[in-house]
Short mmCIF file of C-alpha atoms in Angstrom, two decimals:
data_model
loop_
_atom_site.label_atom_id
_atom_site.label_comp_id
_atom_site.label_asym_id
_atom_site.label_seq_id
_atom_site.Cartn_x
_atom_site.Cartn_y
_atom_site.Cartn_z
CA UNK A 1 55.73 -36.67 16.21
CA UNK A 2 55.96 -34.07 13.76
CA UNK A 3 52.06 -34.28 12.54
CA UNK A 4 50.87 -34.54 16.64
CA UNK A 5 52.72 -31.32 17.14
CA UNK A 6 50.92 -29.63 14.13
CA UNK A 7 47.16 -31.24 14.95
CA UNK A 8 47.89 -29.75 18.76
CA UNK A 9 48.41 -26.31 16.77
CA UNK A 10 45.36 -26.22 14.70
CA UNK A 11 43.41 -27.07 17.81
CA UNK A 12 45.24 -24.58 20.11
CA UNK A 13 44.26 -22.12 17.86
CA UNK A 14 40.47 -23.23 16.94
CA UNK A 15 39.84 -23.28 20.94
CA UNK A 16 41.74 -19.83 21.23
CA UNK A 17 39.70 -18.27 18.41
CA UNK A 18 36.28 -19.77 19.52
CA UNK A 19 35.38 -17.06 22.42
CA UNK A 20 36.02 -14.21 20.13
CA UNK A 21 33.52 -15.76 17.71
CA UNK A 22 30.75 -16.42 20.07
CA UNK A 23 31.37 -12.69 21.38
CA UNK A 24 30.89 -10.86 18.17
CA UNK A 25 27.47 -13.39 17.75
CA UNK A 26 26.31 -12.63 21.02
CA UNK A 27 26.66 -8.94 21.07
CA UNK A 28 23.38 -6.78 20.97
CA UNK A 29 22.22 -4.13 18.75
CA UNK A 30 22.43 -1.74 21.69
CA UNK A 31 26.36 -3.43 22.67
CA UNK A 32 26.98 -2.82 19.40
CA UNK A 33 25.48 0.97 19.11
CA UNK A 34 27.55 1.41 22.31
CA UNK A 35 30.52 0.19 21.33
CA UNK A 36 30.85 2.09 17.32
CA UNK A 37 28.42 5.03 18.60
CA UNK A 38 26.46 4.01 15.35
CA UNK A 39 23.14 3.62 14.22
CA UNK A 40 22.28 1.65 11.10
CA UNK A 41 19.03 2.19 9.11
CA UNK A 42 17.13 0.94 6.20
CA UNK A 43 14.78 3.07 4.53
CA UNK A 44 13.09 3.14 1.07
CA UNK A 45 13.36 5.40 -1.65
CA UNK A 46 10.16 4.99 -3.54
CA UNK A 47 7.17 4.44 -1.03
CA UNK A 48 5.64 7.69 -0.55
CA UNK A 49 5.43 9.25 2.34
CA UNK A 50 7.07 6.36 4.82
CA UNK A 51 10.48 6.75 2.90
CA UNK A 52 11.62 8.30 -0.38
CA UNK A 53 14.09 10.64 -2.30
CA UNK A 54 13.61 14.72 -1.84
CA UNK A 55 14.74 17.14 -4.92
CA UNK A 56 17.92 16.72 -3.30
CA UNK A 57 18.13 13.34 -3.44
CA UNK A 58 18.01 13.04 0.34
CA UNK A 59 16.20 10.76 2.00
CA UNK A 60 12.39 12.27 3.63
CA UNK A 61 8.93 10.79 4.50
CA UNK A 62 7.61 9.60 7.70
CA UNK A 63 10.12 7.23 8.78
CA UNK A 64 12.69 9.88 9.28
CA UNK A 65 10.91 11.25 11.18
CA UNK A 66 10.02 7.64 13.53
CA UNK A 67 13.74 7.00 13.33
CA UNK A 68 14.39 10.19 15.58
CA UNK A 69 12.27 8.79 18.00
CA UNK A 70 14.14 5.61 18.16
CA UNK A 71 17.58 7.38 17.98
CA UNK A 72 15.86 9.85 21.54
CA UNK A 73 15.52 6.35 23.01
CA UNK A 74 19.02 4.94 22.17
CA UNK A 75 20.21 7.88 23.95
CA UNK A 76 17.99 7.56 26.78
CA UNK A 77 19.31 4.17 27.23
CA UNK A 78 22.77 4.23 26.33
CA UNK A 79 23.53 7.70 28.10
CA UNK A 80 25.07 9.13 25.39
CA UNK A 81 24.29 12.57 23.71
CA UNK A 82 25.59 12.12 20.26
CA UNK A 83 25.01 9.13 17.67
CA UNK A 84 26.18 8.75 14.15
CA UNK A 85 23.18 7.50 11.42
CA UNK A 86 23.85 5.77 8.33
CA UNK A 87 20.98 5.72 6.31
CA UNK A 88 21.04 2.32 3.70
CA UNK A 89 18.58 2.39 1.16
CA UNK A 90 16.63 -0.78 1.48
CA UNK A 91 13.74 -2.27 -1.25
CA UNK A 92 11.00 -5.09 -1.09
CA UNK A 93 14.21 -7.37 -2.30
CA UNK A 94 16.67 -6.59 -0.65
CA UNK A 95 14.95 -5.39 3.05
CA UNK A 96 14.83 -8.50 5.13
CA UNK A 97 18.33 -9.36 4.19
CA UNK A 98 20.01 -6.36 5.55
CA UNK A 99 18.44 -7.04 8.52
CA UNK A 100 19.30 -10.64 8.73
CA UNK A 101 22.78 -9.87 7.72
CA UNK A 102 22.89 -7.09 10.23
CA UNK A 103 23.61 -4.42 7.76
CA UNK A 104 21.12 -2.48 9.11
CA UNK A 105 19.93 -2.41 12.85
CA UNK A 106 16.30 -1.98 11.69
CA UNK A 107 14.26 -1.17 8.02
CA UNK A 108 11.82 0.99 7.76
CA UNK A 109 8.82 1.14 5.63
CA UNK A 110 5.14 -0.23 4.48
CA UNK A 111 5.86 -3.49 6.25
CA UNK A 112 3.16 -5.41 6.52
CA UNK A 113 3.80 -6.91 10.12
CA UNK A 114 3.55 -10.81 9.18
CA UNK A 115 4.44 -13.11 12.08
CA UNK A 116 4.67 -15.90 9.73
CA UNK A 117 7.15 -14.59 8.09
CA UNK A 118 10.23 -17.86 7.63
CA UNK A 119 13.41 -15.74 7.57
CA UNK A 120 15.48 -14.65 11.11
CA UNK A 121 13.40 -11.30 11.64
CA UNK A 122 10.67 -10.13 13.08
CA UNK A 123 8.45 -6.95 13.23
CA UNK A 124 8.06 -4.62 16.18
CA UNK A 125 4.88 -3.40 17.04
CA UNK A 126 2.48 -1.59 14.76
CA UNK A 127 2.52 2.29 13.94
CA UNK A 128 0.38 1.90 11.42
CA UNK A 129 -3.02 0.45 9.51
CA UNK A 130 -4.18 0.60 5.88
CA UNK A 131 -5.72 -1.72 3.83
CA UNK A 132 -5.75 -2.97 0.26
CA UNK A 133 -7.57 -1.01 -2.12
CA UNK A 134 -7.94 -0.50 -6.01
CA UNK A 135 -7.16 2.98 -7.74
CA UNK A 136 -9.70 3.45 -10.62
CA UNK A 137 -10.69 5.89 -12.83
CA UNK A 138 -14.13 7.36 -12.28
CA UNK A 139 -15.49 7.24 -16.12
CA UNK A 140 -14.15 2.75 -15.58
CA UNK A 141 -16.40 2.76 -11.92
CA UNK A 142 -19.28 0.80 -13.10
CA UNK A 143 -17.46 -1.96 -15.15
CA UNK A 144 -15.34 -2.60 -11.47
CA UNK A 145 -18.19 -2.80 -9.66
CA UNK A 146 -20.15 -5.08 -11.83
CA UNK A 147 -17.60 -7.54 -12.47
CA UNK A 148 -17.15 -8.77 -8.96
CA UNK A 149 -14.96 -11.64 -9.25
CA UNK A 150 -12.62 -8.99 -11.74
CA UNK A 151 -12.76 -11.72 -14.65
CA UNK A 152 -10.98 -10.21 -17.83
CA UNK A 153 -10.13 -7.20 -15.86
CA UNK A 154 -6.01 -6.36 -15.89
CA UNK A 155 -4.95 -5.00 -12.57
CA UNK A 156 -1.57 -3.86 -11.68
CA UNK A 157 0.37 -5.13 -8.63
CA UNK A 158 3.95 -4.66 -7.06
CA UNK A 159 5.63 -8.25 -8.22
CA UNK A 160 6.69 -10.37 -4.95
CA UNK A 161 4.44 -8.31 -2.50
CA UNK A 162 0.88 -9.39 -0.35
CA UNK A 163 -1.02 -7.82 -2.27
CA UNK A 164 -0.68 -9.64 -5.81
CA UNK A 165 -0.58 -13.10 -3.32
CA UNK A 166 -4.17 -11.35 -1.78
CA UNK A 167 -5.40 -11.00 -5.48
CA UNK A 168 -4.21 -14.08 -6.87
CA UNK A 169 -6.47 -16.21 -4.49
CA UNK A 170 -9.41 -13.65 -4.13
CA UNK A 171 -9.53 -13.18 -7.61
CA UNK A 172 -8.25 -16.10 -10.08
CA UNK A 173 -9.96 -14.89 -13.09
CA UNK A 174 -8.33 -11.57 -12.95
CA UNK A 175 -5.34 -10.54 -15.43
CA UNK A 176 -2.71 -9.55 -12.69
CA UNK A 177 -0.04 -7.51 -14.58
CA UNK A 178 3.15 -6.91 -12.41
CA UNK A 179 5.38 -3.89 -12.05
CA UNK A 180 8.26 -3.93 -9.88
CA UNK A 181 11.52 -1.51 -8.72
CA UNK A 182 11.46 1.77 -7.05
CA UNK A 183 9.13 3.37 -9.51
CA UNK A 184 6.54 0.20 -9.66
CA UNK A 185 3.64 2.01 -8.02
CA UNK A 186 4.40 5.01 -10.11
CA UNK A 187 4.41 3.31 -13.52
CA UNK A 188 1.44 1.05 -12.29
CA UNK A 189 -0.64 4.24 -11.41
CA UNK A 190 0.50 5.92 -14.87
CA UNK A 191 -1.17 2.95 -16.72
CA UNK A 192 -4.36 3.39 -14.97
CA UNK A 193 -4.18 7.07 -16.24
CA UNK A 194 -3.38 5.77 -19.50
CA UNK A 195 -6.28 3.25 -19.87
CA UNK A 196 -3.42 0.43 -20.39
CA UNK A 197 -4.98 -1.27 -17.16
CA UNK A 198 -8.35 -1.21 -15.23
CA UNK A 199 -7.07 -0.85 -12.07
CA UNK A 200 -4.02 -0.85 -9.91
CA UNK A 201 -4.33 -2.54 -6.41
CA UNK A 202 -1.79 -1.50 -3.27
CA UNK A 203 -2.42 0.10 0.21
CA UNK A 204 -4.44 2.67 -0.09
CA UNK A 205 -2.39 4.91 2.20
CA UNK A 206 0.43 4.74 -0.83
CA UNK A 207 -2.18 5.00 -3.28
CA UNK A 208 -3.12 8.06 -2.02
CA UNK A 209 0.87 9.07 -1.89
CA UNK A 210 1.60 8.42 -4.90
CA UNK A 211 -1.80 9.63 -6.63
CA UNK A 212 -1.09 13.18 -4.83
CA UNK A 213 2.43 13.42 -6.10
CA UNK A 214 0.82 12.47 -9.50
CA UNK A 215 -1.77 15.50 -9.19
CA UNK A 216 -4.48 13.11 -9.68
CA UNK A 217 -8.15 14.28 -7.95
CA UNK A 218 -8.99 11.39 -5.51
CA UNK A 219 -12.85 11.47 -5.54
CA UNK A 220 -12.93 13.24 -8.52
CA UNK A 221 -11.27 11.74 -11.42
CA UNK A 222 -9.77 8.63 -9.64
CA UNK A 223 -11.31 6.18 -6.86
CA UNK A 224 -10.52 3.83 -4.78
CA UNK A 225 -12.25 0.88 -4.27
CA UNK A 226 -14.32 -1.12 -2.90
CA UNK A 227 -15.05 1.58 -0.06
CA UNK A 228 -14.50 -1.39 2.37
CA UNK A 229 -10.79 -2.60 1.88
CA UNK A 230 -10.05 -5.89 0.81
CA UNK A 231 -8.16 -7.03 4.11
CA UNK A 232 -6.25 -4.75 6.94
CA UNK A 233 -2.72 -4.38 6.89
CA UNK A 234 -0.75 -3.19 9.55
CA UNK A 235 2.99 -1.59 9.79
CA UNK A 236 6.14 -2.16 11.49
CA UNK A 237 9.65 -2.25 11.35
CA UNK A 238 11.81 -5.04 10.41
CA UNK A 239 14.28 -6.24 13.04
CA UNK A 240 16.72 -8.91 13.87
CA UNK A 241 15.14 -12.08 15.90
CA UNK A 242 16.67 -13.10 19.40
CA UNK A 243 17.42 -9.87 20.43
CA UNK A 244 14.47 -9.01 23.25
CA UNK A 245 16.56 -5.87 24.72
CA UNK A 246 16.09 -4.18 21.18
CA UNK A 247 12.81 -5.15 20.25
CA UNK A 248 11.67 -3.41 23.41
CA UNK A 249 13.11 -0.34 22.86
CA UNK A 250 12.20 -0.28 19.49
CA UNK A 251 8.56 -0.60 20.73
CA UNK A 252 8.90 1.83 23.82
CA UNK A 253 10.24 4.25 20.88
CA UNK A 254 6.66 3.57 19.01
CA UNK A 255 4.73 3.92 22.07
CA UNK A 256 6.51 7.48 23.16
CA UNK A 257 6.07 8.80 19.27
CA UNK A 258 3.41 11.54 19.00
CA UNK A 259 2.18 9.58 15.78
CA UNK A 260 -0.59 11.68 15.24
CA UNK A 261 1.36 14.93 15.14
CA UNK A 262 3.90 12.79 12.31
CA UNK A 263 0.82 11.64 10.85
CA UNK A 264 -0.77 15.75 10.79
CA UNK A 265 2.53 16.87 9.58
CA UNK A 266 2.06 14.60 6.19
CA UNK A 267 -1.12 13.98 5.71
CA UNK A 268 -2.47 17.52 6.93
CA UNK A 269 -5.75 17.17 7.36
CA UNK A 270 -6.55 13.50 7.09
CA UNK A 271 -8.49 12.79 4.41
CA UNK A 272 -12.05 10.56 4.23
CA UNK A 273 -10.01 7.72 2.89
CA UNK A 274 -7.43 7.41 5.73
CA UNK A 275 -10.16 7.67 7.98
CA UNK A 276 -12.85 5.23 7.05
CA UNK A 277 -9.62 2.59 6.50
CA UNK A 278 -8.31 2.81 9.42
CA UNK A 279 -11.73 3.22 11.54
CA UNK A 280 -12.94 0.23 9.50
CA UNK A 281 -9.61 -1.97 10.10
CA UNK A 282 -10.04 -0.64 13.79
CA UNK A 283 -13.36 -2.12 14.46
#
C-alpha cells in the first residue's frame, strides 16, 4: 500500500509540474521582453565596424546602432517606453549557441545568412552584402594574378568560417594558414604586411575595416582582389527558430532602418570597393 501511495505522489507531482514547463517553453521573445522589461543582445568585439571594443572598452560599430532600431520597435509593439539592454559579447564559437540557448534574444554581426544552416536558428532578413575578397600587397599583385588556381601560395583565413570552406574547394592547391580569436583578422592582415603570407582572404567590407584601423592605403600599397569577388555574401542576424512573432519584428525593424544614413555615418563616403561589391553582388 505503502509504495502505491508514493508512485501516486511522484505522478501527482510530475502532472502538477508539467504546465509550468510547457509555459516557460512556449513563451516568446516578445512575452518574455514583456514580462523582465529586458532585452538580450549578442554582439562581437573584434569585427570592425558591425561590432567591436571602443578606447573605453565599450561596445561600438554598426550594430549598435541596428539594435536601436529593433529596441524603437519592441517599444512600438510592447507599449512600453523604457527597456533594459544587456549587451553579451558573442564570437564565431560561441554565437549560435547563445541564441539556441536563449542567452541572447538575437546576435549581431557579419553573419553570413545561410538557410542551411543544421542548428535551431535562423537568420532574419538581410541588411547587408559583401563578398569574399583577398587583401594583397601591391609590389605581390602580379604573382596573385598569374597563379590562378593559388598553387604554393599561403593565404590566411579565419579557422571554422565560409570563407576558408569557399577556399578549400575553389582552391585545393593553395596553402590555407588559419588564424582564429578576436584578433584573427588583425594578426592575419599583419602577416600580409609582414610578407609571412601572400594574401589574406575575408569579406572585403572587414577587410577594408580592419585595413583602415591598420592605416594601410587601400589602392595604394594594399589591394584587394580579384576586382570581381569570389562569391556574394549577405548579412543578418541570428535568431531563435519557431518564433514567427519575433522574426517579423526583427525584419520590420530592418525594413524601417535608414541603413544608408548608418552605412554614411561609418563608411563616410563609400568607397569604390563597397560600391562595385555590392553593385556587382546586386546584379
Amino acid at each position: 500500500m505503502n509504495q502505491k501511495i508514493l508512485l501516486w505522489i511522484v505522478s501527482l507531482l510530475f502532472f502538477v509540474g508539467l504546465p509550468l514547463d510547457i509555459k516557460a517553453q512556449e513563451e516568446t521573445i516578445l512575452q518574455e521582453i514583456k514580462r523582465t522589461g529586458l532585452v538580450k543582445l549578442g554582439i562581437r568585439a573584434g569585427a570592425f565596424p558591425f561590432g567591436y571594443k571602443d578606447a573605453a572598452n565599450n561596445f561600438a560599430g554598426i550594430c549598435i546602432d541596428l539594435f536601436k532600431t529593433v529596441i524603437d520597435e519592441i517599444k512600438k509593439e510592447l507599449k512600453r517606453d523604457i527597456l533594459a539592454i544587456k549587451l553579451y559579447e558573442s564570437n564565431l564559437i560561441n554565437r549560435f549557441n547563445l541564441v539556441e540557448n536563449r542567452i541572447v534574444h538575437l546576435e549581431c554581426g557579419p553573419n553570413t545568412i545561410d538557410p542551411q544552416l543544421p542548428r535551431n536558428v535562423q537568420f532574419s532578413n538581410s541588411f547587408f552584402v559583401t563578398g569574399t575578397q583577398l587583401l594583397i600587397r601591391v609590389d605581390n599583385a602580379n604573382k596573385i594574378k598569374a597563379n590562378r588556381d593559388f598553387s604554393n601560395l599561403t593565404i590566411g583565413v579565419l579557422r571554422g568560417t565560409i570563407t576558408q570552406q569557399l577556399l578549400a574547394q575553389k582552391y585545393p592547391l593553395a596553402n590555407l594558414q588559419q588564424f582564429q580569436g578576436i584578433t584573427g583578422r588583425r594578426r592575419g592582415i599583419q602577416a600580409v604586411q609582414q610578407l609571412k603570407i601572400d594574401a589574406f582572404a575575408s569579406d572585403s567590407i572587414l577587410l577594408i575595416g580592419e585595413a583602415t584601423r591598420e592605416g594601410l592605403f587601400l589602392g595604394q600599397d594594399y589591394l584587394l582582389v580579384p576586382q570581381k569577388p569570389l562569391d556574394c555574401v549577405y548579412y543578418g542576424f541570428i535568431l531563435p527558430k519557431n518564433d514567427p512573432q519575433w522574426h517579423d519584428l526583427v525584419n520590420s525593424a530592418i525594413q524601417a532602418a535608414s541603413l544608408p544614413q548608418i552605412f554614411s555615418k561609418w563608411f563616410g563616403e563609400i568607397s569604390p570597393e563597397i560600391r562595385e561589391t555590392a553593385e556587382f553582388c546586386r546584379s
